[in-house]
Structures are given as structure tokens and as C-alpha cells.
Coordinates of C-alpha atoms and ligand atoms in Angstrom, one line a residue:
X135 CA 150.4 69.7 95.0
X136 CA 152.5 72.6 94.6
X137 CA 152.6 75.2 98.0
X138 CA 153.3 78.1 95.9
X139 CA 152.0 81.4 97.1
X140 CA 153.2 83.9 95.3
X141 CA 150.2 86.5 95.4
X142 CA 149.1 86.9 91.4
X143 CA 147.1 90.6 90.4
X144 CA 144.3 89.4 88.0
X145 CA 142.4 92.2 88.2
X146 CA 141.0 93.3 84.9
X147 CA 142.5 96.4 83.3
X148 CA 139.6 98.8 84.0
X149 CA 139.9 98.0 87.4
X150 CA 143.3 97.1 88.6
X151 CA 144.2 100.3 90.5
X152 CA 141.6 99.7 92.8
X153 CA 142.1 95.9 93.6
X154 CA 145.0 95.9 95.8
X155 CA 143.9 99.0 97.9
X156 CA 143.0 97.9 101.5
X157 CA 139.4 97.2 102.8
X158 CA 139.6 100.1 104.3
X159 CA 139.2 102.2 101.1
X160 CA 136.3 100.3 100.0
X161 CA 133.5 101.7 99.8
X162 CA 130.0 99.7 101.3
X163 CA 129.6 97.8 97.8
X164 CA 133.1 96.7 98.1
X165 CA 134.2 99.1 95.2
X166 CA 138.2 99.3 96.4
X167 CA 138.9 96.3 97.9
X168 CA 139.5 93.1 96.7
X169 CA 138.8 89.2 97.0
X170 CA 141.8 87.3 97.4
X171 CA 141.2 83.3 96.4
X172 CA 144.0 80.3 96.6
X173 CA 143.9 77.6 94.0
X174 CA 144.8 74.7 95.6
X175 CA 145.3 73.0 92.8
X176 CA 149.2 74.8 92.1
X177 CA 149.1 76.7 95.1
X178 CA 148.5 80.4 93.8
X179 CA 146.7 83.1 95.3
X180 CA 145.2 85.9 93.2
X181 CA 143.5 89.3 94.1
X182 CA 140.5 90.0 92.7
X183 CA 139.3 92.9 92.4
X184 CA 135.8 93.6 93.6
X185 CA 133.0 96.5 92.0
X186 CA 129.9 96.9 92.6
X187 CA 129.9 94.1 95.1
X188 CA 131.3 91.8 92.3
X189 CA 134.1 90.2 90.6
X190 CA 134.0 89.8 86.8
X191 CA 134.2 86.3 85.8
X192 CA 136.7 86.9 83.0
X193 CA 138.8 87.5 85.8
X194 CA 138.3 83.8 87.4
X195 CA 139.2 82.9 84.0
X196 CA 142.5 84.1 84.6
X197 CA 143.0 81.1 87.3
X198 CA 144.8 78.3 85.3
X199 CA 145.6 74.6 86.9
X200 CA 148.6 74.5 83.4
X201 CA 148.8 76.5 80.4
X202 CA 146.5 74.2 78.9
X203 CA 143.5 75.1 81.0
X204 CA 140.7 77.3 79.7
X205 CA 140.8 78.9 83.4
X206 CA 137.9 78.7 85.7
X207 CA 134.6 79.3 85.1
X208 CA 131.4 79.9 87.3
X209 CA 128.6 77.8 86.9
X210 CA 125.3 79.3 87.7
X211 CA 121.8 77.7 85.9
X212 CA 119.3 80.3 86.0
X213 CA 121.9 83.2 86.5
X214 CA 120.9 83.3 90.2
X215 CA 124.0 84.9 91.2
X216 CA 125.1 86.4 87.9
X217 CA 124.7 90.1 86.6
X218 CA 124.6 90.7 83.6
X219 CA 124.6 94.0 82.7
X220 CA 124.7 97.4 84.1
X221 CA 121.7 99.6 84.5
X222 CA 119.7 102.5 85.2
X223 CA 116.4 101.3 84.6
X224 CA 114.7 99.4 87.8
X225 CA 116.1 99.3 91.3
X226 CA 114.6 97.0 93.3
X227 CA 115.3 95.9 96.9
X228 CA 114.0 92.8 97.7
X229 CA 114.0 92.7 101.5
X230 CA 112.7 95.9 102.1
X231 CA 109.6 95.2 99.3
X232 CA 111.1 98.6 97.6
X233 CA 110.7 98.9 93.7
X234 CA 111.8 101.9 91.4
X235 CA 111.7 103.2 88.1
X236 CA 114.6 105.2 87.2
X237 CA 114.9 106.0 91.2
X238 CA 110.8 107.1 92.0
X239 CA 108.9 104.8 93.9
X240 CA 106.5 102.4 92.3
X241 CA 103.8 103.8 95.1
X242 CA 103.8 107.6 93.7
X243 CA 104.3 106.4 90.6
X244 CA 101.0 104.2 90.7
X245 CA 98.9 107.2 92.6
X246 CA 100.1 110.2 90.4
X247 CA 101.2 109.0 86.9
X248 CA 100.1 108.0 83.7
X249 CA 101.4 104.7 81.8
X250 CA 102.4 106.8 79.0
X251 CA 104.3 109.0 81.1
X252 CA 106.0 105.9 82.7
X253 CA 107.1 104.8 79.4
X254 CA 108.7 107.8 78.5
X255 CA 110.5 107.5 82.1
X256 CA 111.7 104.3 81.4
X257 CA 112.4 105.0 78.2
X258 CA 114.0 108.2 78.0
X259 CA 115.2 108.4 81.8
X260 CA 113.5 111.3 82.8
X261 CA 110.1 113.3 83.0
X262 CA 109.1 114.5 80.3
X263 CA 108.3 118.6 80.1
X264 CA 104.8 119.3 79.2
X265 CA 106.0 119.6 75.5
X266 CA 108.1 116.3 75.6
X267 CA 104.9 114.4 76.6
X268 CA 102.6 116.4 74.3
X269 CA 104.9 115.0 71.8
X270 CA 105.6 111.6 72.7
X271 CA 101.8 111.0 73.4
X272 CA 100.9 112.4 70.1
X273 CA 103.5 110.4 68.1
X274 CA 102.0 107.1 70.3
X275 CA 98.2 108.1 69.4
X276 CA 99.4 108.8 65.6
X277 CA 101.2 104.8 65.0
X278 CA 98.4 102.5 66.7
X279 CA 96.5 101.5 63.6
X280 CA 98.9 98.8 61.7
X281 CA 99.7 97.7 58.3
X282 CA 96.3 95.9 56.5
X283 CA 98.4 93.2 55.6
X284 CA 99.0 93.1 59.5
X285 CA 95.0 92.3 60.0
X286 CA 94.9 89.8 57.5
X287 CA 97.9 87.7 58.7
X288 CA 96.2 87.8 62.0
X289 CA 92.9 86.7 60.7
X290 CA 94.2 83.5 59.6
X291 CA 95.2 81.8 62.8
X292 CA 93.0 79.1 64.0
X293 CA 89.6 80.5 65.4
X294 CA 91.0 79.0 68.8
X295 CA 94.8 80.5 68.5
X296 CA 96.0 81.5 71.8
X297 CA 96.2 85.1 72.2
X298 CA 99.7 85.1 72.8
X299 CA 101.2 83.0 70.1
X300 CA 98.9 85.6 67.8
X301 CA 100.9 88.5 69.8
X302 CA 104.0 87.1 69.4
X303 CA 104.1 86.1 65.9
X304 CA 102.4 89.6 64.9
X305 CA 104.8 91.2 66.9
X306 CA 107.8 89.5 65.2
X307 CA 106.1 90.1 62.0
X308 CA 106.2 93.8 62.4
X309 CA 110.0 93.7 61.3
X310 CA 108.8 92.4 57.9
X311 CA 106.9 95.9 57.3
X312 CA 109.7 97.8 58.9
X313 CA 113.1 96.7 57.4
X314 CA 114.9 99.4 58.2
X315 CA 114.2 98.6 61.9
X316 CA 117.4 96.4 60.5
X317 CA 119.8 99.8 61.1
X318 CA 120.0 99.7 65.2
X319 CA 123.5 101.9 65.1
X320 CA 120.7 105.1 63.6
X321 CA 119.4 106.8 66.8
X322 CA 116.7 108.3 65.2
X323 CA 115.5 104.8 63.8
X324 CA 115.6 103.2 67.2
X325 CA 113.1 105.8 68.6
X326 CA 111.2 105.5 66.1
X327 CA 110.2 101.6 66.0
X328 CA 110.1 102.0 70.0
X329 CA 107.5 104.7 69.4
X330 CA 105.7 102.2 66.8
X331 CA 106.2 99.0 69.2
X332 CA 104.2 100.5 72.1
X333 CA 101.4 102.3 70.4
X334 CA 100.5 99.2 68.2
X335 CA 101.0 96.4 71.1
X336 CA 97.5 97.4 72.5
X337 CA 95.9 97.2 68.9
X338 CA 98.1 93.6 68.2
X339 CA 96.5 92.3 71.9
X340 CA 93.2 93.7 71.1
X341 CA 92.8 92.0 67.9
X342 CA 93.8 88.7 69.6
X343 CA 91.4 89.1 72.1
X344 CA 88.7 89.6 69.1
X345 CA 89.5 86.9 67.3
X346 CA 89.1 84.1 70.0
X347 CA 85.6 85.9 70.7
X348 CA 84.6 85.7 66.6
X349 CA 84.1 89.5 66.7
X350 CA 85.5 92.0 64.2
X351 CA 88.7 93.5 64.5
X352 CA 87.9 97.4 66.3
X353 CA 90.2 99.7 64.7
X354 CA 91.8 102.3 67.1
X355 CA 89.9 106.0 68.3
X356 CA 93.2 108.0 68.6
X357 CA 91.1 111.0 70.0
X358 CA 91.0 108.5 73.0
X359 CA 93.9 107.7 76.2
X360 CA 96.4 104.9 75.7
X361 CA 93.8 102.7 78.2
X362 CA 90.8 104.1 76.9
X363 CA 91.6 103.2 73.3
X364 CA 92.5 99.5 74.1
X365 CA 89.5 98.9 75.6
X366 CA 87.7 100.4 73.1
X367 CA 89.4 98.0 70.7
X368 CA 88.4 95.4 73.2
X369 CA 85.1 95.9 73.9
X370 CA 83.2 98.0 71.1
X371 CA 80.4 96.6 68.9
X372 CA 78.3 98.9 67.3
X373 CA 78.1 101.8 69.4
X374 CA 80.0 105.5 67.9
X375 CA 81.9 105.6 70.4
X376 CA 82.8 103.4 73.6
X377 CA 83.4 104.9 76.5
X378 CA 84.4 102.6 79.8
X379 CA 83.8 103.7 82.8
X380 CA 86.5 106.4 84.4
X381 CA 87.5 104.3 87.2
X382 CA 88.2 100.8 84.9
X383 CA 90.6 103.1 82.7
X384 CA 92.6 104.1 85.8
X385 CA 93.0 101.0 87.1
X386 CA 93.9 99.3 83.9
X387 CA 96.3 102.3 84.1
X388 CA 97.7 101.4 87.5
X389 CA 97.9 98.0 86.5
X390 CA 100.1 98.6 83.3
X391 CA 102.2 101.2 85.5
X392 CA 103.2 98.5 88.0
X393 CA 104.1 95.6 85.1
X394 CA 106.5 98.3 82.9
X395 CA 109.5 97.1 84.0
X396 CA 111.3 94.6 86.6
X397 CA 114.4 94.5 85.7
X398 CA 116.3 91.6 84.5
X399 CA 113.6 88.9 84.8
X400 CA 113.0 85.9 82.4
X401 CA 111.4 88.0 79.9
X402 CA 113.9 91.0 80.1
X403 CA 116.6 89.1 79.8
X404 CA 115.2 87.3 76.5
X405 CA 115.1 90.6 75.0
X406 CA 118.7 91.8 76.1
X407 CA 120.1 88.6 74.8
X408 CA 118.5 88.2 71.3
X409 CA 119.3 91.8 71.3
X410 CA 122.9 91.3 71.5
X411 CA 123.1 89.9 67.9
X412 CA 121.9 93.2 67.0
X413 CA 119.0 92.0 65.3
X414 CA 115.8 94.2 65.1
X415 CA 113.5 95.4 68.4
X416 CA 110.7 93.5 66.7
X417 CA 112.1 90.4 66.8
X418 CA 114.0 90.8 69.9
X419 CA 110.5 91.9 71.8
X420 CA 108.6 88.6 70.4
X421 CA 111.4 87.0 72.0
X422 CA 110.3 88.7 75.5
X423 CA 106.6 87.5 74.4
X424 CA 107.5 84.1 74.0
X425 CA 109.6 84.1 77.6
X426 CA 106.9 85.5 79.0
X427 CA 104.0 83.2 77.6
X428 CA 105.8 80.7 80.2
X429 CA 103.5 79.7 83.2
X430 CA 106.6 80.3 85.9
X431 CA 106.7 84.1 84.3
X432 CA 103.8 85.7 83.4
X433 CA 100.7 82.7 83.5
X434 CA 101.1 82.6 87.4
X435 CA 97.9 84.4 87.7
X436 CA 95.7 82.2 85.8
X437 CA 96.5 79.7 88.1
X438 CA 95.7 82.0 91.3
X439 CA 92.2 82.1 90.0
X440 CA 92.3 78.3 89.1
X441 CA 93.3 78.0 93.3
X442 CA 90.1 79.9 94.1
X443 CA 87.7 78.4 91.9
X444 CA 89.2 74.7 93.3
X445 CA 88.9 75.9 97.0
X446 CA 85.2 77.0 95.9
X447 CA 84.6 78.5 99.9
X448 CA 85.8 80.2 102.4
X449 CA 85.1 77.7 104.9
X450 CA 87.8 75.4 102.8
X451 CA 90.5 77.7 103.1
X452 CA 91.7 76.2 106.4
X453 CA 92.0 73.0 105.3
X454 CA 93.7 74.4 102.1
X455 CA 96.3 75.8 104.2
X456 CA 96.8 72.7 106.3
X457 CA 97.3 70.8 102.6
X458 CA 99.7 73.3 101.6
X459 CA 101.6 73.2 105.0
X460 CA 101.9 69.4 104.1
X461 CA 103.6 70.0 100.6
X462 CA 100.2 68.7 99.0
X463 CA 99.6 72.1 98.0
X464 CA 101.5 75.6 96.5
X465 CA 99.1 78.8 97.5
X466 CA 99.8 80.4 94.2
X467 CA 99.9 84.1 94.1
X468 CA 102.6 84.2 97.7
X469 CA 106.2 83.9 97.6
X470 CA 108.5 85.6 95.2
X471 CA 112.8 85.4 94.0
X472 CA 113.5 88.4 95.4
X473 CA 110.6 90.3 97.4
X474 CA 111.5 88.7 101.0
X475 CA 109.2 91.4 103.1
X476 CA 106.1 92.4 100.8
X477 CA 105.9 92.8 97.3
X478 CA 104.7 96.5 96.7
X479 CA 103.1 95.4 93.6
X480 CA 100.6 93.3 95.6
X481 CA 99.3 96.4 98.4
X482 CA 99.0 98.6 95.3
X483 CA 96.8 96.2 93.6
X484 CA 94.3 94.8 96.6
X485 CA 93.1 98.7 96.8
X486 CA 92.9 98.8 93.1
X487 CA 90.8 95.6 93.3
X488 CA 88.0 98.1 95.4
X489 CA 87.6 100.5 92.9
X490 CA 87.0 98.1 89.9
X491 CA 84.8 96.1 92.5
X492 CA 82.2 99.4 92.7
X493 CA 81.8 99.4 89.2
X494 CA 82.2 95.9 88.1
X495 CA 80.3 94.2 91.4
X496 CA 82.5 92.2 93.7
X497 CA 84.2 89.1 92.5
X498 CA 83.0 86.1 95.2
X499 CA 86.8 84.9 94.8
X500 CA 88.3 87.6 96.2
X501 CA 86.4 87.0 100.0
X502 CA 88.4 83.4 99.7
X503 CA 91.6 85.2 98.3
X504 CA 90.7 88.0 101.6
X505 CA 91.1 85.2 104.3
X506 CA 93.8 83.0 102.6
X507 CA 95.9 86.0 102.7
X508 CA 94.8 86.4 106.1
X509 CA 95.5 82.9 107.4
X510 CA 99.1 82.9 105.7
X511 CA 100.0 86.0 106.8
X512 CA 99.5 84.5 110.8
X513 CA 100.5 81.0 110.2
X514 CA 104.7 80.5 111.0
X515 CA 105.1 78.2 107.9
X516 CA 104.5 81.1 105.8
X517 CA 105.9 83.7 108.3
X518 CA 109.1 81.6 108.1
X519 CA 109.8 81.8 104.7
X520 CA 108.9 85.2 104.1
X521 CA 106.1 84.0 101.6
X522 CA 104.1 87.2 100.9
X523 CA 101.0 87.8 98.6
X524 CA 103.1 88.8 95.1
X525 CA 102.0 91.0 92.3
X526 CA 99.5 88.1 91.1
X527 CA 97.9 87.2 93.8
X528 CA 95.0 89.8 93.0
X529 CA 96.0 90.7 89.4
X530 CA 93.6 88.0 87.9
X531 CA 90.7 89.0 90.2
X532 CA 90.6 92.2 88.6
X533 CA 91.1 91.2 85.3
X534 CA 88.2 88.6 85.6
X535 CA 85.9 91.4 87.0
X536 CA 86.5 93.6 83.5
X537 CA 85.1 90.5 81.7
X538 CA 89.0 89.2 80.8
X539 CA 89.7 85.8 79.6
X540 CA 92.4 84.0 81.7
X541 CA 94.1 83.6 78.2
X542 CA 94.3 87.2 78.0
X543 CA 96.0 87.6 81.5
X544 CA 99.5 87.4 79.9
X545 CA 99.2 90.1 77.0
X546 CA 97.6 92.4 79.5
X547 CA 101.1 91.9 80.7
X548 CA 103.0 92.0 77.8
X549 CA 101.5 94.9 76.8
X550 CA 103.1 97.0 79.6
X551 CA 106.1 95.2 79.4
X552 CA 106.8 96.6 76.2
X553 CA 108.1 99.7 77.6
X554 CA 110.5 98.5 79.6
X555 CA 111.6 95.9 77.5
X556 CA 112.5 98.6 74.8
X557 CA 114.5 100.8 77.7
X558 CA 116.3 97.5 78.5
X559 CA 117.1 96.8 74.7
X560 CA 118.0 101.0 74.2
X561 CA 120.1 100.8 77.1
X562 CA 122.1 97.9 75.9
X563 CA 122.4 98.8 72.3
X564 CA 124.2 102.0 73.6
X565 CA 126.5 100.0 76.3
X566 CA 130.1 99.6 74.9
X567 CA 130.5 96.5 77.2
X568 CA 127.6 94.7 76.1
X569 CA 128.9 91.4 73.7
X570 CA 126.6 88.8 71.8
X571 CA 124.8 86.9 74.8
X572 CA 127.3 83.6 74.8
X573 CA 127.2 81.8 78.4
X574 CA 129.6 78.9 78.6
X575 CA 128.4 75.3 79.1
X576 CA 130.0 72.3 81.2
X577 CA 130.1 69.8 78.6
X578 CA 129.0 66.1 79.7
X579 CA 128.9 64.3 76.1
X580 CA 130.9 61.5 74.6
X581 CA 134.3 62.5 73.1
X582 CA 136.4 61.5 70.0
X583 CA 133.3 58.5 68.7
X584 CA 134.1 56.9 65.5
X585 CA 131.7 57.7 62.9
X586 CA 129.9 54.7 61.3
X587 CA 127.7 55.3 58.4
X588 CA 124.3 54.5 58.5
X589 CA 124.6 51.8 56.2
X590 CA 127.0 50.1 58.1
X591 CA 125.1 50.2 61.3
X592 CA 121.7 49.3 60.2
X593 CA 123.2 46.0 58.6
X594 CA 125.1 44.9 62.0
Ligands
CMC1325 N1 103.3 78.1 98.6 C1 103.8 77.3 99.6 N2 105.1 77.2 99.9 C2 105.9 78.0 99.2 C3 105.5 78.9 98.2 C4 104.1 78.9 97.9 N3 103.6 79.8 97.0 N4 106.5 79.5 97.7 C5 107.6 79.1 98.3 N5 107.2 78.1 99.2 C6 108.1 77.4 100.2 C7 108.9 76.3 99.4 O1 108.2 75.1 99.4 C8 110.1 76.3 100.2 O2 109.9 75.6 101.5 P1 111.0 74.6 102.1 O3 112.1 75.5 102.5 O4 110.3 74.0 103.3 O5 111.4 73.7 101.0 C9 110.4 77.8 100.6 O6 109.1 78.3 100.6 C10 111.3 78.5 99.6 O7 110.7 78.4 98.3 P2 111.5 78.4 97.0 O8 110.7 77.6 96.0 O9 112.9 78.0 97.2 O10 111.5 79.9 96.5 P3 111.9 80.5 95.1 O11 112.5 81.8 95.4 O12 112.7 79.5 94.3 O13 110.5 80.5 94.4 C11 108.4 81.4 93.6 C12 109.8 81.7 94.2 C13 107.7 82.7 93.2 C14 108.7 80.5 92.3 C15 107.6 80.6 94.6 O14 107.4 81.3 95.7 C16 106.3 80.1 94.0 O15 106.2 79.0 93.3 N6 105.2 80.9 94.2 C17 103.9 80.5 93.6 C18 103.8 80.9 92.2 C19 103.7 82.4 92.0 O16 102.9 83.1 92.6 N7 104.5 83.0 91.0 C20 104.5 84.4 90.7 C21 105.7 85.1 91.1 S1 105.6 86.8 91.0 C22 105.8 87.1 89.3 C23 106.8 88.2 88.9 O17 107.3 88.9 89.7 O18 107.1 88.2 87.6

């Protein structure tokens, strides 16, 4: 093995001045400094540079055994350790239970806005002025109802079609009725089928949510709020007008404030990377439906309520614990990827869960969901490993109280989501050093085989 050690600069070009200044430049990120790794394979040593606390991996591929290496590559299923992108979108600290949107805090965000006017945060970056949202809510109220043709596709799914699979194929079928979705380089197209996306997601999940039931399609009552009107579409019959209670709209508005965006999670990332082939938002936002249809993404609530239903008592909850202490169990609902402290999704929904409780009566899970939380949050095998009630542990309780299906549980997601899916996909379609998604593999297959037609092999 060659002792070589001859220092090599690999730093790429944007960010070579900085990686041979000393550590003492850097900054807390480790913007400045450098990472300097030995390949013991020929002996060299090579300075990375280091920004925003990390190295680009096209830089490791500039770490070749002979000229005849591709260079070294990082291997890393699920992108644990990988970013991706650069954004502005969602901060999220995962120790300290803190989640933004565009830098405000999820909690004032929850107690003093609207959905709408999250959306147009996440979307646009900022508040909107009094005129901005005047507008953006009008042009959301003025593109919920859809395409005729749109009602009739959906009305011939199977009378028990998953909710879902309806949203997501009616959702990719909005780029047939909007072709010039096609042209992503036009700004004012973009907007446009962003604006059309989250006005008609409600009217897509409401229909699906109609047709499972056998009831007729409601059309939309644009002189009502974004919550209001979708469960209007929900829940009308023959009434003029339906009006749901004032404190069931503000919670489903909490609840659609807290699932806008979460960054680059399954879902998001779906988007951004059938994005990068530049193909239209309406395809690349049934791929975020589909990711999210997924029970580890956005079914984990479904199964909370399937925990309480199984534990039946509270008087079983200690031995449910004592199961899942012995790895016979998972207590659904706790533990999350990144929230290591509390997720600030979950405190924001238990006091949601009171007010839909007054109107809606109390759901008899939630005094079992009450003292399991209670139990795990003194017990050390929980304490240990930082396993906290997440965003779903009381999500389904309230969606069962307003008379939800558990099928529905993930569109009442993917509704939301829409919004910050579309801020992800805006934000990527403008970044210069975004590429076609392409990760690399390891490749474990045969090599070189000799072909032998079928003919040949099926008469040996
Ligand atoms: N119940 C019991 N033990 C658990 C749980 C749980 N819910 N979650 C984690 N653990 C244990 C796990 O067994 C492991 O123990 P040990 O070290 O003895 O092997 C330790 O805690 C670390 O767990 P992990 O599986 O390595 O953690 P992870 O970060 O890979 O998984 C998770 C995160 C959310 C998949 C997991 O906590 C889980 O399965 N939770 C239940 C399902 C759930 O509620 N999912 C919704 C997540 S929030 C949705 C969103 O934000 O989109």
C-alpha cells in the first residue's frame, strides 16, 4: 500500500476558498473549515470542504483507488444522513420538539392563523397583506368545482375504491384537463395550477369520501371558508345550506395548519424527485399521494385507534405496556425520526381533541389513550428512548369524533399537505442546483452471462 501523503484540495469550485481556512474561521455549522480524510487505499489525504455542516458527495467522488475508479461513493438507504436540497420552507429541530414554517412557530401559527393563510406562507414565503390574501383566497374559492368529466371518472371506481387511490388517480388526472400545466419554466403557469391544486384537493377528497358512503357528489358553496366548504361537501344531504358547528371548522383548521408541511419526509421527497424530470405539479403531487397512502407515512393513525379498540379498557393498559416493554408490542402513536423531546404537533392536538370533544361528546378511547400516555411518559423504557406521543397519537381520535372513516385519515392529510408539497416543488423548480433525482446504486448482480435463447434452454 502506497504511504503517500501528499495533501490533495478536492473541494468543489463553489467552495474551495473556504476549505483550507483553519477551524478557527468556521463558523458553528462548520461553514470555513474543512474535513480532511486519508485513503488508505494509495495513501492520499484530501481536504474537504465543509458547508452547512456538510460535505458534498461529488466531492468524495473525487477520491480515486486508480484512474479507473468511479471514486467513492456514500451509501445511505433511506437518505438518513443525506440532504438533499436546500430550503427555506420548514425548520425543524428535533431535540428541542421546535417546528417552523418559513421561521414562525408551529404553536402561533396553530392559535392565530388560518390554513389558507399558511399556504400562502409556505407558498409564497411571506404574510400576505390584507389585499394579497383577499386575493389569493378569492382565486382558491373561485377554482374548487372541477371539470364534469372529472366527476364522471370518479364515479366509475369500484363502489368500495379506497379513498386514496380515488385521490391519487383524480389528482394525476387533473394534468389531462390542464396541459399546459406541461410549461413549468412560465411563472405565471406555475401559480396558477398551484392555486387550482389546493382549492380542488378538498372537492377531489370530498367526493371520495361520498362515494364509499353511496351518496351524491356535493358540489362546492364558495360563499363558504376553505374548512367549512369541505365539510359541507362532506356532510350535506338535503339541507340549503350546511353549516357545521364553529368550533369543528377551527379545529379541522388547526389540524390542516399542523400537516402543511414537514419538510423533506417520504411524501415530500416523492414530489421533489418526480419533480426533477420537470414533469407537471399534477403528476408530481399524485406522486406525494401515493408515498403518503403508505402505512409507515401517513396510515400510522388508523392504527393508533386499532391499539385502542384492541386494549378495549383502561384497566388493560398496564399490561399493554408490560407487553410492549417485552417487544410483543409497538404503542403506536409515540416515538418519531427526528422529534427526540416532544413533538409539538402532538400538545397542539390533545387540547384540540377538548374542543371537538364539547361538541362531538367524548370519544371512550381517548380515557385509554389519557393513561397510556401517562404510564409511558413515567416508565424508563420509554423515558430512555425519548419515545414521545407524535402527531398521531390523537389525530385519529378527533377525526373519529367528526364521524371520519379510518380510510379517510390519510386524505384528511393529504389534503394539507398539498400546500407544502407545492412550496417544495416551486422552490425546487426555481433552484439552479437541483438535477433529475438519480441516486447511485451498489450493484450485486451477475456480470458478463452468456445469453441462451429460450429455445435452447427449454429443450436442455
Ligand atoms: N413503541 C415501543 N418501542 C418503540 C417505539 C414505539 N412506538 N418506537 C420506538 N421504539 C423503540 C424501539 O424498539 C427501539 O428500541 P431498542 O433500542 O430497544 O431496540 C428504540 O425505541 C428506537 O426505535 P427506532 O425504531 O430505532 O426509531 P426510529 O427513529 O427508526 O423509528 C418510528 C421512528 C416513528 C418509526 C417509531 O418510533 C415507531 O414505529 N413509532 C410507532 C409508529 C408511529 O407512531 N408512526 C408515526 C410517526 S409520526 C408521523 C410523521 O411525522 O409523519
Amino acid at each position: 500500500m502506497s504511504t503517500e501523503t501528499a495533501s490533495t484540495d478536492i473541494a468543489s469550485s463553489d467552495t474551495a476558498s473556504s476549505s483550507t481556512a483553519s477551524s478557527d474561521t468556521a463558523s458553528a455549522d462548520g461553514t470555513g473549515s474543512s474535513l480532511t480524510v486519508r485513503d488508505n487505499r494509495t495513501g492520499t489525504e484530501y481536504d474537504v470542504a465543509i458547508t452547512d455542516g456538510t460535505i458534498r458527495a461529488s466531492d468524495l467522488a473525487k477520491i480515486k483507488a486508480d484512474d479507473e475508479d468511479p471514486g467513492l461513493a456514500v451509501y445511505d438507504p433511506g437518505f438518513v444522513n443525506t440532504a438533499s436540497c436546500r430550503s427555506s420552507i420548514t425548520f425543524i429541530d428535533g431535540d428541542k420538539g421546535i417546528l417552523e414554517y418559513r421561521g414562525y412557530p408551529i404553536e402561533q401559527l396553530a392559535e392565530k392563523s388560518s390554513y389558507l393563510e399558511v399556504a400562502y406562507l409556505l407558498v409564497h414565503g411571506e404574510l400576505p397583506s390584507r389585499q394579497q390574501f383577499d386575493a389569493w383566497e378569492h382565486k382558491i374559492t373561485f377554482h374548487t368545482f372541477v371539470h364534469e368529466n372529472v366527476k364522471r371518472f370518479m364515479e366509475g371506481f369500484r363502489y368500495d375504491a379506497h379513498p386514496m387511490g380515488m385521490l391519487l388517480a383524480s389528482v394525476g388526472a387533473l394534468s389531462t384537463f390542464y396541459p399546459e400545466s406541461r410549461n413549468i419554466s412560465d411563472e405565471n403557469i406555475r401559480q396558477l395550477q398551484v392555486i387550482r391544486l389546493i382549492a380542488k384537493m378538498p372537492t377531489l377528497g370530498a367526493w371520495a369520501f361520498r362515494h364509499a358512503q353511496g351518496k351524491p357528489y356535493t358540489y362546492p358553496d364558495n360563499d363558504l371558508g376553505y374548512a367549512a366548504n369541505f365539510l359541507s361537501m362532506l356532510f350535506k344531504m338535503s339541507e340549503q345550506r350546511f353549516e357545521a358547528d364553529e368550533r369543528l371548522i377551527r379545529a379541522l383548521e388547526v389540524l390542516f395548519i399542523l400537516h402543511a408541511d414537514h419538510e423533506q419526509n417520504c411524501s415530500t421527497n416523492a414530489v421533489r424527485s418526480v419533480g426533477s424530470s420537470q414533469v407537471d405539479p399534477y403528476s408530481a403531487v399524485s406522486a406525494g399521494i401515493a408515498a403518503l397512502f403508505g402505512p409507515l407515512h401517513g396510515g400510522a393513525n388508523e392504527a393508533v385507534l386499532k391499539m385502542l379498540r384492541r386494549i378495549g379498557s383502561v384497566d388493560d393498559v398496564p399490561s399493554f405496556i408490560e407487553g410492549v416493554k417485552g417487544g410483543k408490542e409497538r404503542l403506536m402513536g409515540f416515538g418519531h425520526r427526528v422529534y427526540k423531546n416532544y413533538d409539538p404537533r402532538a400538545t397542539i392536538i390533545k387540547k384540540a381533541c377538548d374542543e371537538v370533544f364539547e361538541v362531538t361528546g367524548v370519544n371512550p378511547l381517548l380515557k385509554i389513550a389519557v393513561e397510556l400516555e401517562k404510564i409511558a411518559l413515567e416508565d424508563e423504557y420509554f423515558v430512555t428512548r425519548q419515545l414521545y406521543p407524535n402527531v398521531d397519537f390523537y389525530s385519529g381520535l378527533i377525526y373519529e369524533a367528526l364521524s371520519f372513516p379510518p380510510e379517510m385519515f390519510t386524505v384528511l392529510f393529504a389534503i394539507p399537505r398539498t400546500s407544502g408539497w407545492l412550496a417544495q416543488w416551486l422552490e425546487l423548480t426555481d433552484d439552479s442546483e437541483q438535477k433529475i433525482a438519480r441516486p447511485k446504486q451498489i450493484y450485486t448482480g451477475g456480470r458478463n452471462l452468456d445469453f441462451v435463447p429460450a429455445s435452447e434452454r427449454w429443450s436442455r
